[in-house]
Short mmCIF file of C-alpha atoms and ligand atoms in Angstrom, two decimals:
data_model
loop_
_atom_site.label_atom_id
_atom_site.label_comp_id
_atom_site.label_asym_id
_atom_site.label_seq_id
_atom_site.Cartn_x
_atom_site.Cartn_y
_atom_site.Cartn_z
CA MET A 30 -173.24 65.00 -24.62
CA THR A 31 -169.78 63.70 -23.68
CA ASP A 32 -170.06 65.81 -20.53
CA LEU A 33 -173.06 63.74 -19.57
CA VAL A 34 -171.12 60.53 -20.15
CA GLU A 35 -168.40 61.89 -17.88
CA ARG A 36 -170.95 62.74 -15.23
CA VAL A 37 -172.36 59.20 -15.29
CA ARG A 38 -168.82 57.89 -14.76
CA GLU A 39 -168.38 60.31 -11.85
CA VAL A 40 -171.54 59.22 -10.06
CA LEU A 41 -171.03 55.52 -10.71
CA PRO A 42 -168.85 54.73 -7.65
CA SER A 43 -171.50 56.14 -5.31
CA VAL A 44 -174.25 54.33 -7.21
CA ARG A 45 -172.27 51.12 -6.88
CA ARG A 46 -172.04 51.60 -3.10
CA ASP A 47 -175.78 52.22 -2.93
CA LEU A 48 -176.43 49.09 -4.96
CA GLU A 49 -174.28 47.11 -2.54
CA GLY A 50 -176.32 48.50 0.35
CA LEU A 51 -179.52 47.31 -1.33
CA VAL A 52 -178.09 43.83 -2.05
CA ARG A 53 -177.38 43.45 1.70
CA ILE A 54 -181.12 43.63 2.38
CA GLU A 55 -182.82 40.23 2.10
CA SER A 56 -185.93 41.53 0.37
CA VAL A 57 -187.57 38.18 -0.39
CA TRP A 58 -191.29 38.98 -0.44
CA ALA A 59 -192.19 35.33 -1.08
CA ASP A 60 -190.73 34.40 2.33
CA PRO A 61 -193.20 35.46 5.06
CA ASP A 62 -190.34 35.69 7.56
CA ARG A 63 -188.55 38.25 5.43
CA GLN A 64 -191.36 40.60 4.46
CA GLY A 65 -190.00 43.04 7.05
CA GLU A 66 -186.83 43.14 4.96
CA VAL A 67 -188.91 44.17 1.96
CA HIS A 68 -190.22 47.11 4.01
CA ARG A 69 -186.63 47.94 4.91
CA SER A 70 -185.55 47.86 1.26
CA ALA A 71 -188.46 50.11 0.24
CA GLN A 72 -187.31 52.53 2.93
CA ALA A 73 -183.74 52.38 1.65
CA VAL A 74 -184.86 52.97 -1.95
CA ALA A 75 -187.01 55.92 -0.84
CA GLU A 76 -184.04 57.46 0.99
CA LEU A 77 -181.75 57.04 -2.02
CA LEU A 78 -184.28 58.70 -4.31
CA ALA A 79 -184.80 61.58 -1.88
CA GLN A 80 -181.01 62.07 -1.62
CA ALA A 81 -180.75 62.04 -5.41
CA GLY A 82 -182.95 65.13 -5.51
CA PHE A 83 -186.54 63.94 -5.94
CA ASP A 84 -188.59 66.06 -3.57
CA ASP A 85 -191.80 64.06 -3.89
CA VAL A 86 -191.01 60.54 -2.66
CA ARG A 87 -193.69 58.23 -1.28
CA THR A 88 -193.93 54.64 -0.23
CA VAL A 89 -197.27 53.13 -1.18
CA SER A 90 -198.94 49.75 -0.84
CA ASP A 91 -202.32 48.14 -1.18
CA SER A 92 -202.45 45.00 0.95
CA GLY A 93 -199.21 43.86 -0.71
CA ALA A 94 -195.53 44.77 -0.73
CA PRO A 95 -194.47 48.41 -0.44
CA ALA A 96 -193.60 50.21 -3.68
CA VAL A 97 -191.76 53.51 -3.94
CA ILE A 98 -192.81 56.37 -6.19
CA ALA A 99 -190.56 59.42 -6.70
CA ARG A 100 -191.46 62.36 -8.90
CA TYR A 101 -189.57 65.09 -10.64
CA PRO A 102 -192.12 67.22 -12.52
CA ALA A 103 -191.64 67.84 -16.23
CA PRO A 104 -190.28 71.22 -17.26
CA PRO A 105 -192.94 73.08 -19.33
CA GLY A 106 -193.56 71.36 -22.65
CA ALA A 107 -191.30 68.39 -21.87
CA PRO A 108 -192.52 64.79 -21.73
CA THR A 109 -192.56 62.62 -18.60
CA VAL A 110 -190.68 59.33 -18.36
CA LEU A 111 -191.59 56.59 -15.91
CA LEU A 112 -188.56 54.53 -14.87
CA TYR A 113 -189.50 51.12 -13.46
CA ALA A 114 -187.53 48.56 -11.45
CA HIS A 115 -188.30 46.14 -8.58
CA HIS A 116 -186.62 45.93 -5.18
CA ASP A 117 -187.82 42.45 -4.22
CA VAL A 118 -185.68 39.43 -5.06
CA GLN A 119 -186.04 35.70 -5.55
CA PRO A 120 -185.16 33.35 -2.67
CA GLU A 121 -181.40 32.72 -2.73
CA GLY A 122 -181.51 28.91 -2.81
CA ASP A 123 -178.78 26.70 -1.42
CA HIS A 124 -176.17 28.81 0.42
CA GLU A 125 -173.62 26.02 -0.04
CA GLN A 126 -173.66 26.58 -3.79
CA TRP A 127 -172.86 30.29 -3.55
CA VAL A 128 -169.17 31.08 -3.97
CA SER A 129 -169.62 34.18 -1.78
CA PRO A 130 -172.58 34.72 0.58
CA PRO A 131 -175.75 35.69 -1.34
CA PHE A 132 -176.43 38.90 0.58
CA GLU A 133 -172.78 40.01 0.82
CA PRO A 134 -172.06 41.90 -2.44
CA THR A 135 -168.68 40.69 -3.72
CA GLU A 136 -166.71 41.68 -6.82
CA ARG A 137 -164.90 39.05 -8.86
CA ASP A 138 -163.55 39.57 -12.38
CA GLY A 139 -165.54 42.71 -13.07
CA ARG A 140 -168.80 41.23 -11.84
CA LEU A 141 -170.72 42.04 -8.68
CA TYR A 142 -172.13 38.86 -7.11
CA GLY A 143 -175.15 38.73 -4.83
CA ARG A 144 -178.89 38.06 -4.88
CA GLY A 145 -180.57 40.96 -6.68
CA SER A 146 -177.22 42.42 -7.83
CA ALA A 147 -178.75 42.26 -11.31
CA ASP A 148 -182.44 41.23 -10.99
CA ASP A 149 -183.42 43.88 -10.31
CA LYS A 150 -181.58 46.08 -7.86
CA ALA A 151 -179.27 47.01 -10.76
CA GLY A 152 -182.37 48.46 -12.44
CA ILE A 153 -182.76 50.79 -9.44
CA ALA A 154 -179.05 51.64 -9.65
CA THR A 155 -179.38 52.49 -13.34
CA HIS A 156 -182.22 54.94 -12.67
CA LEU A 157 -180.29 56.53 -9.79
CA ALA A 158 -177.20 56.92 -11.95
CA ALA A 159 -179.08 58.54 -14.83
CA PHE A 160 -180.89 60.97 -12.52
CA ARG A 161 -177.75 61.88 -10.55
CA ALA A 162 -175.77 62.37 -13.76
CA HIS A 163 -178.31 65.04 -14.68
CA GLY A 164 -177.62 66.71 -11.33
CA GLY A 165 -181.17 65.94 -10.21
CA ARG A 166 -182.49 68.27 -12.94
CA PRO A 167 -183.07 66.28 -16.12
CA PRO A 168 -184.62 68.01 -19.14
CA VAL A 169 -187.74 65.82 -18.92
CA GLY A 170 -190.14 64.86 -16.15
CA VAL A 171 -189.02 61.70 -14.36
CA THR A 172 -191.14 59.40 -12.22
CA VAL A 173 -189.38 56.44 -10.64
CA PHE A 174 -191.56 53.51 -9.68
CA VAL A 175 -189.90 50.69 -7.75
CA GLU A 176 -192.18 47.79 -7.03
CA GLY A 177 -191.77 45.22 -4.24
CA GLU A 178 -193.56 42.08 -5.37
CA GLU A 179 -192.57 41.49 -8.99
CA GLU A 180 -191.05 38.11 -8.16
CA SER A 181 -194.41 37.09 -6.68
CA GLY A 182 -196.35 38.00 -9.82
CA SER A 183 -197.21 41.60 -8.86
CA PRO A 184 -200.61 40.70 -7.38
CA SER A 185 -201.43 44.20 -6.13
CA LEU A 186 -199.85 46.17 -8.98
CA GLY A 187 -203.17 46.66 -10.77
CA ARG A 188 -204.63 48.28 -7.65
CA LEU A 189 -201.53 50.48 -7.22
CA LEU A 190 -201.78 51.62 -10.84
CA ALA A 191 -205.44 52.48 -10.36
CA ALA A 192 -204.92 54.26 -7.02
CA HIS A 193 -201.94 56.32 -8.22
CA ARG A 194 -202.91 56.74 -11.86
CA ASP A 195 -202.33 60.47 -12.03
CA THR A 196 -199.01 60.25 -10.21
CA LEU A 197 -197.73 57.51 -12.49
CA ALA A 198 -199.06 58.83 -15.81
CA ALA A 199 -196.21 59.16 -18.33
CA ASP A 200 -195.48 59.52 -22.03
CA VAL A 201 -192.69 56.97 -21.99
CA ILE A 202 -192.19 53.95 -19.71
CA VAL A 203 -188.74 52.39 -19.31
CA ILE A 204 -188.75 48.95 -17.72
CA ALA A 205 -185.20 48.14 -16.69
CA ASP A 206 -185.70 44.47 -15.83
CA SER A 207 -184.55 42.45 -18.80
CA ASP A 208 -181.50 41.10 -20.54
CA ASN A 209 -178.77 42.21 -22.95
CA TRP A 210 -177.59 40.20 -25.94
CA SER A 211 -174.10 40.00 -24.43
CA THR A 212 -171.90 42.18 -22.26
CA ASP A 213 -170.87 44.07 -25.45
CA ILE A 214 -174.15 44.16 -27.33
CA PRO A 215 -177.25 45.72 -25.79
CA ALA A 216 -180.82 44.61 -26.36
CA LEU A 217 -184.26 46.07 -26.55
CA THR A 218 -186.68 43.37 -25.46
CA VAL A 219 -189.54 43.38 -27.94
CA THR A 220 -191.52 40.35 -26.78
CA LEU A 221 -191.97 38.56 -23.48
CA ARG A 222 -193.84 35.35 -22.82
CA GLY A 223 -196.77 35.29 -20.47
CA MET A 224 -197.29 32.68 -17.81
CA ALA A 225 -199.89 30.55 -16.10
CA ASP A 226 -199.46 28.01 -13.36
CA CYS A 227 -201.48 25.46 -11.44
CA VAL A 228 -201.19 22.71 -8.87
CA VAL A 229 -202.49 19.31 -9.89
CA GLU A 230 -203.29 16.80 -7.17
CA VAL A 231 -204.15 13.17 -7.81
CA ALA A 232 -205.58 10.65 -5.36
CA THR A 233 -206.25 6.92 -5.61
CA LEU A 234 -206.93 6.07 -1.95
CA ASP A 235 -207.78 7.93 1.22
CA HIS A 236 -205.05 6.14 3.18
CA GLY A 237 -201.79 4.35 2.38
CA LEU A 238 -201.79 0.57 1.86
CA HIS A 239 -199.19 -2.16 2.24
CA SER A 240 -197.46 -2.15 -1.13
CA GLY A 241 -196.94 -5.91 -1.11
CA LEU A 242 -200.48 -6.74 -0.14
CA TRP A 243 -202.01 -4.45 -2.77
CA GLY A 244 -199.28 -3.56 -5.28
CA GLY A 245 -200.13 -4.81 -8.77
CA VAL A 246 -203.83 -4.23 -8.29
CA ILE A 247 -204.20 -0.82 -6.68
CA PRO A 248 -202.48 2.19 -8.40
CA ASP A 249 -200.36 4.45 -6.23
CA ALA A 250 -200.88 8.17 -6.64
CA LEU A 251 -197.26 8.95 -7.46
CA SER A 252 -197.24 6.56 -10.43
CA VAL A 253 -200.45 8.23 -11.59
CA LEU A 254 -198.87 11.65 -11.23
CA VAL A 255 -195.67 10.86 -13.14
CA ARG A 256 -197.66 9.34 -16.02
CA LEU A 257 -199.84 12.44 -16.08
CA LEU A 258 -196.82 14.77 -16.04
CA ALA A 259 -195.16 12.69 -18.78
CA SER A 260 -198.19 13.31 -21.01
CA LEU A 261 -197.39 17.03 -21.13
CA HIS A 262 -194.62 16.56 -23.75
CA ASP A 263 -194.22 14.40 -26.83
CA ASP A 264 -191.12 12.26 -27.36
CA GLU A 265 -189.27 15.16 -28.98
CA GLY A 266 -189.96 17.36 -25.99
CA ASN A 267 -192.57 19.57 -27.63
CA VAL A 268 -195.50 20.58 -25.47
CA ALA A 269 -198.32 18.10 -26.12
CA VAL A 270 -201.23 20.13 -24.77
CA ALA A 271 -203.78 20.89 -27.50
CA GLY A 272 -204.92 24.41 -28.33
CA LEU A 273 -201.86 26.47 -27.34
CA HIS A 274 -200.62 29.46 -29.33
CA GLU A 275 -197.39 29.62 -31.33
CA GLY A 276 -196.11 32.89 -32.80
CA THR A 277 -193.04 33.86 -34.80
CA ALA A 278 -189.81 34.84 -33.08
CA ALA A 279 -187.81 38.00 -33.83
CA PRO A 280 -185.40 37.16 -36.68
CA VAL A 281 -182.27 36.81 -34.57
CA ASP A 282 -179.46 34.32 -35.09
CA TYR A 283 -178.96 32.38 -31.87
CA PRO A 284 -176.02 30.02 -32.24
CA PRO A 285 -176.84 26.59 -30.76
CA GLU A 286 -173.45 26.48 -28.96
CA ARG A 287 -174.68 29.43 -26.94
CA VAL A 288 -177.47 27.30 -25.51
CA ARG A 289 -174.90 24.98 -23.96
CA THR A 290 -172.60 27.72 -22.66
CA ASP A 291 -175.31 30.02 -21.35
CA SER A 292 -177.39 27.31 -19.69
CA GLY A 293 -174.64 25.02 -18.42
CA LEU A 294 -176.43 21.96 -19.81
CA LEU A 295 -174.65 18.81 -18.62
CA GLU A 296 -172.59 16.65 -20.96
CA GLY A 297 -174.75 14.38 -23.10
CA VAL A 298 -178.07 16.02 -22.23
CA SER A 299 -179.90 17.13 -25.37
CA GLU A 300 -182.17 20.09 -25.99
CA ILE A 301 -185.89 19.53 -26.27
CA GLY A 302 -188.47 20.70 -28.79
CA SER A 303 -188.31 21.48 -32.48
CA GLY A 304 -187.73 24.75 -34.31
CA SER A 305 -184.99 27.37 -34.00
CA VAL A 306 -183.74 28.35 -30.56
CA PRO A 307 -185.41 31.80 -30.61
CA GLN A 308 -188.61 30.19 -31.82
CA ARG A 309 -188.65 27.74 -28.92
CA LEU A 310 -187.54 30.27 -26.30
CA TRP A 311 -189.61 33.26 -27.34
CA ALA A 312 -192.50 32.21 -29.57
CA LYS A 313 -193.60 28.76 -28.45
CA PRO A 314 -195.27 27.69 -25.24
CA ALA A 315 -193.22 25.84 -22.64
CA ILE A 316 -194.28 23.68 -19.73
CA THR A 317 -192.09 22.86 -16.73
CA VAL A 318 -192.81 20.94 -13.56
CA ILE A 319 -191.47 23.16 -10.79
CA GLY A 320 -192.33 21.20 -7.66
CA ILE A 321 -193.73 17.94 -6.34
CA ASP A 322 -195.11 17.06 -2.90
CA THR A 323 -194.93 13.41 -2.08
CA THR A 324 -193.29 11.09 0.41
CA PRO A 325 -189.57 11.94 0.58
CA VAL A 326 -187.18 9.06 -0.06
CA ALA A 327 -185.87 9.18 3.50
CA ALA A 328 -189.38 8.54 4.81
CA ALA A 329 -190.34 5.98 2.17
CA SER A 330 -191.83 2.72 3.40
CA ASN A 331 -193.47 -0.11 1.54
CA THR A 332 -196.68 1.81 1.24
CA LEU A 333 -198.83 2.74 -1.74
CA ILE A 334 -198.89 6.53 -1.74
CA PRO A 335 -202.53 7.65 -1.62
CA ARG A 336 -202.16 11.25 -2.86
CA ALA A 337 -199.51 13.40 -4.58
CA ARG A 338 -199.35 16.81 -6.18
CA ALA A 339 -197.20 18.84 -8.52
CA LYS A 340 -196.92 22.48 -9.51
CA ILE A 341 -196.84 23.09 -13.24
CA SER A 342 -195.65 26.33 -14.80
CA MET A 343 -196.48 27.24 -18.37
CA ARG A 344 -195.08 30.05 -20.54
CA VAL A 345 -197.44 31.60 -23.05
CA ALA A 346 -196.17 32.86 -26.41
CA PRO A 347 -196.98 36.46 -27.41
CA GLY A 348 -200.37 36.50 -29.11
CA GLY A 349 -201.77 33.86 -26.76
CA ASP A 350 -204.11 34.47 -23.83
CA ALA A 351 -202.87 33.24 -20.44
CA ALA A 352 -206.35 32.35 -19.10
CA ALA A 353 -207.25 30.38 -22.24
CA HIS A 354 -203.90 28.56 -21.95
CA LEU A 355 -204.64 27.60 -18.38
CA ASP A 356 -208.07 26.30 -19.48
CA ALA A 357 -206.32 24.15 -22.09
CA LEU A 358 -203.82 22.82 -19.55
CA GLU A 359 -206.53 22.06 -17.03
CA ALA A 360 -208.59 20.20 -19.66
CA HIS A 361 -205.49 18.21 -20.66
CA LEU A 362 -204.79 17.22 -17.05
CA ARG A 363 -208.37 16.05 -16.48
CA ARG A 364 -208.38 14.11 -19.76
CA HIS A 365 -205.00 12.43 -19.28
CA THR A 366 -205.18 11.29 -15.67
CA PRO A 367 -204.73 7.51 -15.94
CA TRP A 368 -206.68 4.70 -14.30
CA GLY A 369 -209.61 6.83 -13.28
CA ALA A 370 -207.66 8.48 -10.45
CA GLN A 371 -209.28 11.48 -8.81
CA VAL A 372 -207.78 14.73 -10.03
CA ASP A 373 -208.00 18.21 -8.65
CA VAL A 374 -206.56 21.29 -10.37
CA THR A 375 -205.99 24.50 -8.42
CA ARG A 376 -205.48 27.39 -10.80
CA GLY A 377 -202.63 29.76 -9.89
CA GLU A 378 -201.10 32.94 -11.26
CA LEU A 379 -201.81 34.37 -14.69
CA GLY A 380 -199.64 36.87 -16.56
CA GLN A 381 -200.22 38.03 -20.10
CA PRO A 382 -197.47 37.98 -22.74
CA TYR A 383 -196.33 41.21 -24.34
CA ALA A 384 -195.13 42.40 -27.74
CA VAL A 385 -194.13 45.90 -28.81
CA THR A 386 -193.51 47.50 -32.19
CA THR A 387 -190.45 49.71 -31.91
CA THR A 388 -191.17 52.35 -34.51
CA GLY A 389 -191.50 56.07 -33.91
CA PRO A 390 -189.45 58.90 -32.39
CA VAL A 391 -189.20 57.49 -28.86
CA TYR A 392 -187.63 54.24 -30.09
CA ASP A 393 -185.38 56.19 -32.47
CA ALA A 394 -184.20 58.26 -29.50
CA ALA A 395 -183.53 55.07 -27.57
CA ARG A 396 -181.56 53.50 -30.42
CA SER A 397 -179.49 56.66 -30.74
CA ALA A 398 -178.70 56.57 -26.99
CA PHE A 399 -177.74 52.88 -27.20
CA ARG A 400 -175.43 53.57 -30.16
CA GLN A 401 -173.63 56.35 -28.32
CA ALA A 402 -173.26 54.39 -25.09
CA TRP A 403 -172.37 50.96 -26.49
CA GLY A 404 -171.02 51.80 -29.95
CA THR A 405 -173.62 49.54 -31.54
CA ASP A 406 -177.35 49.28 -32.14
CA PRO A 407 -179.40 47.17 -29.73
CA VAL A 408 -180.52 43.72 -30.82
CA GLU A 409 -184.31 43.56 -30.83
CA MET A 410 -184.82 40.31 -29.06
CA GLY A 411 -187.58 38.27 -27.54
CA MET A 412 -187.48 36.98 -24.02
CA GLY A 413 -188.59 33.63 -22.66
CA GLY A 414 -189.20 35.06 -19.19
CA SER A 415 -192.19 37.12 -18.17
CA ILE A 416 -192.85 40.56 -16.81
CA PRO A 417 -196.61 40.18 -16.48
CA PHE A 418 -197.34 43.69 -15.30
CA ILE A 419 -196.16 45.20 -18.61
CA ALA A 420 -199.51 44.29 -20.09
CA GLU A 421 -201.13 46.06 -17.12
CA PHE A 422 -199.03 49.19 -17.68
CA ALA A 423 -199.89 49.11 -21.37
CA ALA A 424 -203.60 48.86 -20.54
CA ALA A 425 -203.42 51.62 -17.91
CA PHE A 426 -201.46 54.01 -20.15
CA PRO A 427 -202.33 53.05 -23.73
CA GLN A 428 -200.69 56.19 -25.20
CA ALA A 429 -197.31 55.59 -23.58
CA ALA A 430 -194.33 54.15 -25.49
CA ILE A 431 -192.93 51.21 -23.53
CA LEU A 432 -189.24 50.32 -23.63
CA VAL A 433 -188.00 47.13 -22.05
CA THR A 434 -184.28 47.45 -21.26
CA GLY A 435 -182.17 45.87 -18.57
CA VAL A 436 -178.88 45.25 -16.88
CA GLU A 437 -178.73 41.48 -17.11
CA ASP A 438 -176.51 39.55 -19.49
CA PRO A 439 -176.29 35.86 -20.44
CA ALA A 440 -173.97 35.10 -17.50
CA THR A 441 -176.19 36.76 -14.87
CA GLN A 442 -177.88 33.58 -13.56
CA ALA A 443 -180.95 35.43 -12.35
CA HIS A 444 -182.99 33.31 -9.86
CA SER A 445 -180.11 30.85 -9.58
CA VAL A 446 -177.15 30.71 -7.22
CA ASN A 447 -174.21 33.07 -7.87
CA GLU A 448 -176.34 35.75 -9.55
CA SER A 449 -174.14 38.58 -10.79
CA LEU A 450 -174.03 41.90 -12.58
CA ASP A 451 -171.38 42.85 -15.13
CA LEU A 452 -170.13 46.25 -13.92
CA GLY A 453 -169.34 47.35 -17.47
CA VAL A 454 -172.94 46.65 -18.44
CA LEU A 455 -174.15 48.73 -15.49
CA GLU A 456 -172.04 51.65 -16.71
CA ARG A 457 -173.23 51.37 -20.31
CA ALA A 458 -176.86 50.95 -19.24
CA ALA A 459 -176.62 54.04 -17.02
CA ILE A 460 -175.02 56.07 -19.82
CA THR A 461 -177.73 54.90 -22.22
CA GLU A 462 -180.50 55.94 -19.86
CA ALA A 463 -178.94 59.32 -19.08
CA LEU A 464 -178.50 60.05 -22.80
CA PHE A 465 -182.01 58.85 -23.54
CA LEU A 466 -183.47 61.44 -21.15
CA THR A 467 -181.58 64.13 -23.05
CA GLU A 468 -182.61 62.74 -26.45
CA LEU A 469 -186.26 62.77 -25.42
CA ALA A 470 -186.27 66.41 -24.39
N1 LIG B 15 -186.47 40.14 -14.65
C1 LIG B 15 -187.27 38.95 -14.73
C2 LIG B 15 -187.78 38.66 -16.12
C3 LIG B 15 -186.62 38.35 -17.02
C4 LIG B 15 -185.89 37.20 -16.78
C5 LIG B 15 -186.23 39.21 -17.99
C6 LIG B 15 -184.76 36.94 -17.52
C7 LIG B 15 -185.10 38.96 -18.73
C8 LIG B 15 -184.34 37.82 -18.49
C9 LIG B 15 -188.40 39.05 -13.74
O1 LIG B 15 -187.94 39.48 -12.50
C10 LIG B 15 -188.95 37.66 -13.51
O2 LIG B 15 -188.23 36.85 -12.98
N2 LIG B 15 -190.19 37.41 -13.85
C11 LIG B 15 -190.84 36.21 -13.44
C12 LIG B 15 -192.30 36.53 -13.37
C13 LIG B 15 -193.08 35.77 -12.36
C14 LIG B 15 -192.46 35.64 -11.02
C15 LIG B 15 -194.48 36.30 -12.28
C16 LIG B 15 -190.59 35.07 -14.40
O3 LIG B 15 -190.28 35.27 -15.59
O4 LIG B 15 -190.61 33.93 -13.93
MN1 LIG B 16 -186.74 41.11 -12.60
MN1 LIG B 17 -186.79 37.80 -11.57
#
């Protein structure tokens, strides 16, 4: 057992170098100009897995981003574990706000900075470390599945699961793409919210008008849009759309001071919504406006804006149905558009929420591995973010036990500037996963 811990520590420097190599690849699938980079990162992942000792490594795709599948067959009588991560990353945002360049992995104070250093190239690193620590011969079957379009909502994942069903079939699925409670306390993610988004466009005119000649009589589309968007919350900041689902959060104490520290909320700005923090983050719906197209200020003239649109993103609490939530949102938007303005709703992505019950031998094995690696049991926490394909995995392999782990921590800043990985967390996560493979055997 302790030998295995030692072996993880031995392989970690090489895993760290490999992670840095992956971070240097700008695998932003959402950016059409960088899809070639996503092919390059799939190639790099495939090479790393082959070097680690998997002899069956393939890169697959179905009209979407390339995914990598590597297989190590189960010894007779042993179960098979599917280890998941994704090699695509979010766009890096404003380069000016990065302390070190986003695609140049840089260590500061025990953290490795760079886009994807945590979300989710560290998930790939964790799987590599666990497999290498076992000398490429773990006591269970291991299939590694590294997807390339998670950050775009995994549109072709369902087809990949169907096409490679037999290759991917497993008894246990480990999804290393979530958070830890802190850098000292691990977490098992037991619920994730789902999501649904849409673009709402309002129009009052088919051309702009002189705002002095017509202002006061003719409504401009931007004023219509902001009133409509304002109707999505009540004064307290609770979502005001009728018919949405609310569940009950995992019973975890989340100190309110943590909200301020972890989010970086500016002085004087208050939280929104009612109920405990876990309840609002994990078990209630949320609605955010994530983009608006209208006349930019620099181009503003005294003109009534004829047409404007916004993208709205909604999180769906576990127990709710994403499609039904989008229906409710769409109905709200049509009903609340003021002054008879024309409204058009384009429905976007849907992802179902997920909840798991962590009883049974597989979860006991996981808790035991966590205890040995971190010296403490994992917190069973919910998650406000979404990993929509988990529901698809669960549907494709209903017998499999699904574990949602991860290498992020509250300071990671996934999707934001200055994303980083705590290197101690990477080590403990790798040790946990290596031990877990042994415990399962
Ligand atoms: N790894 C995240 C999900 C996550 C975020 C888990 C924070 C734990 C903490 C995943 O990569 C992600 O960003 N998911 C997207 C899904 C979307 C793009 C379909 C999300 O939550 O917005
Ligand atoms: Mn992720
Ligand atoms: Mn992400």
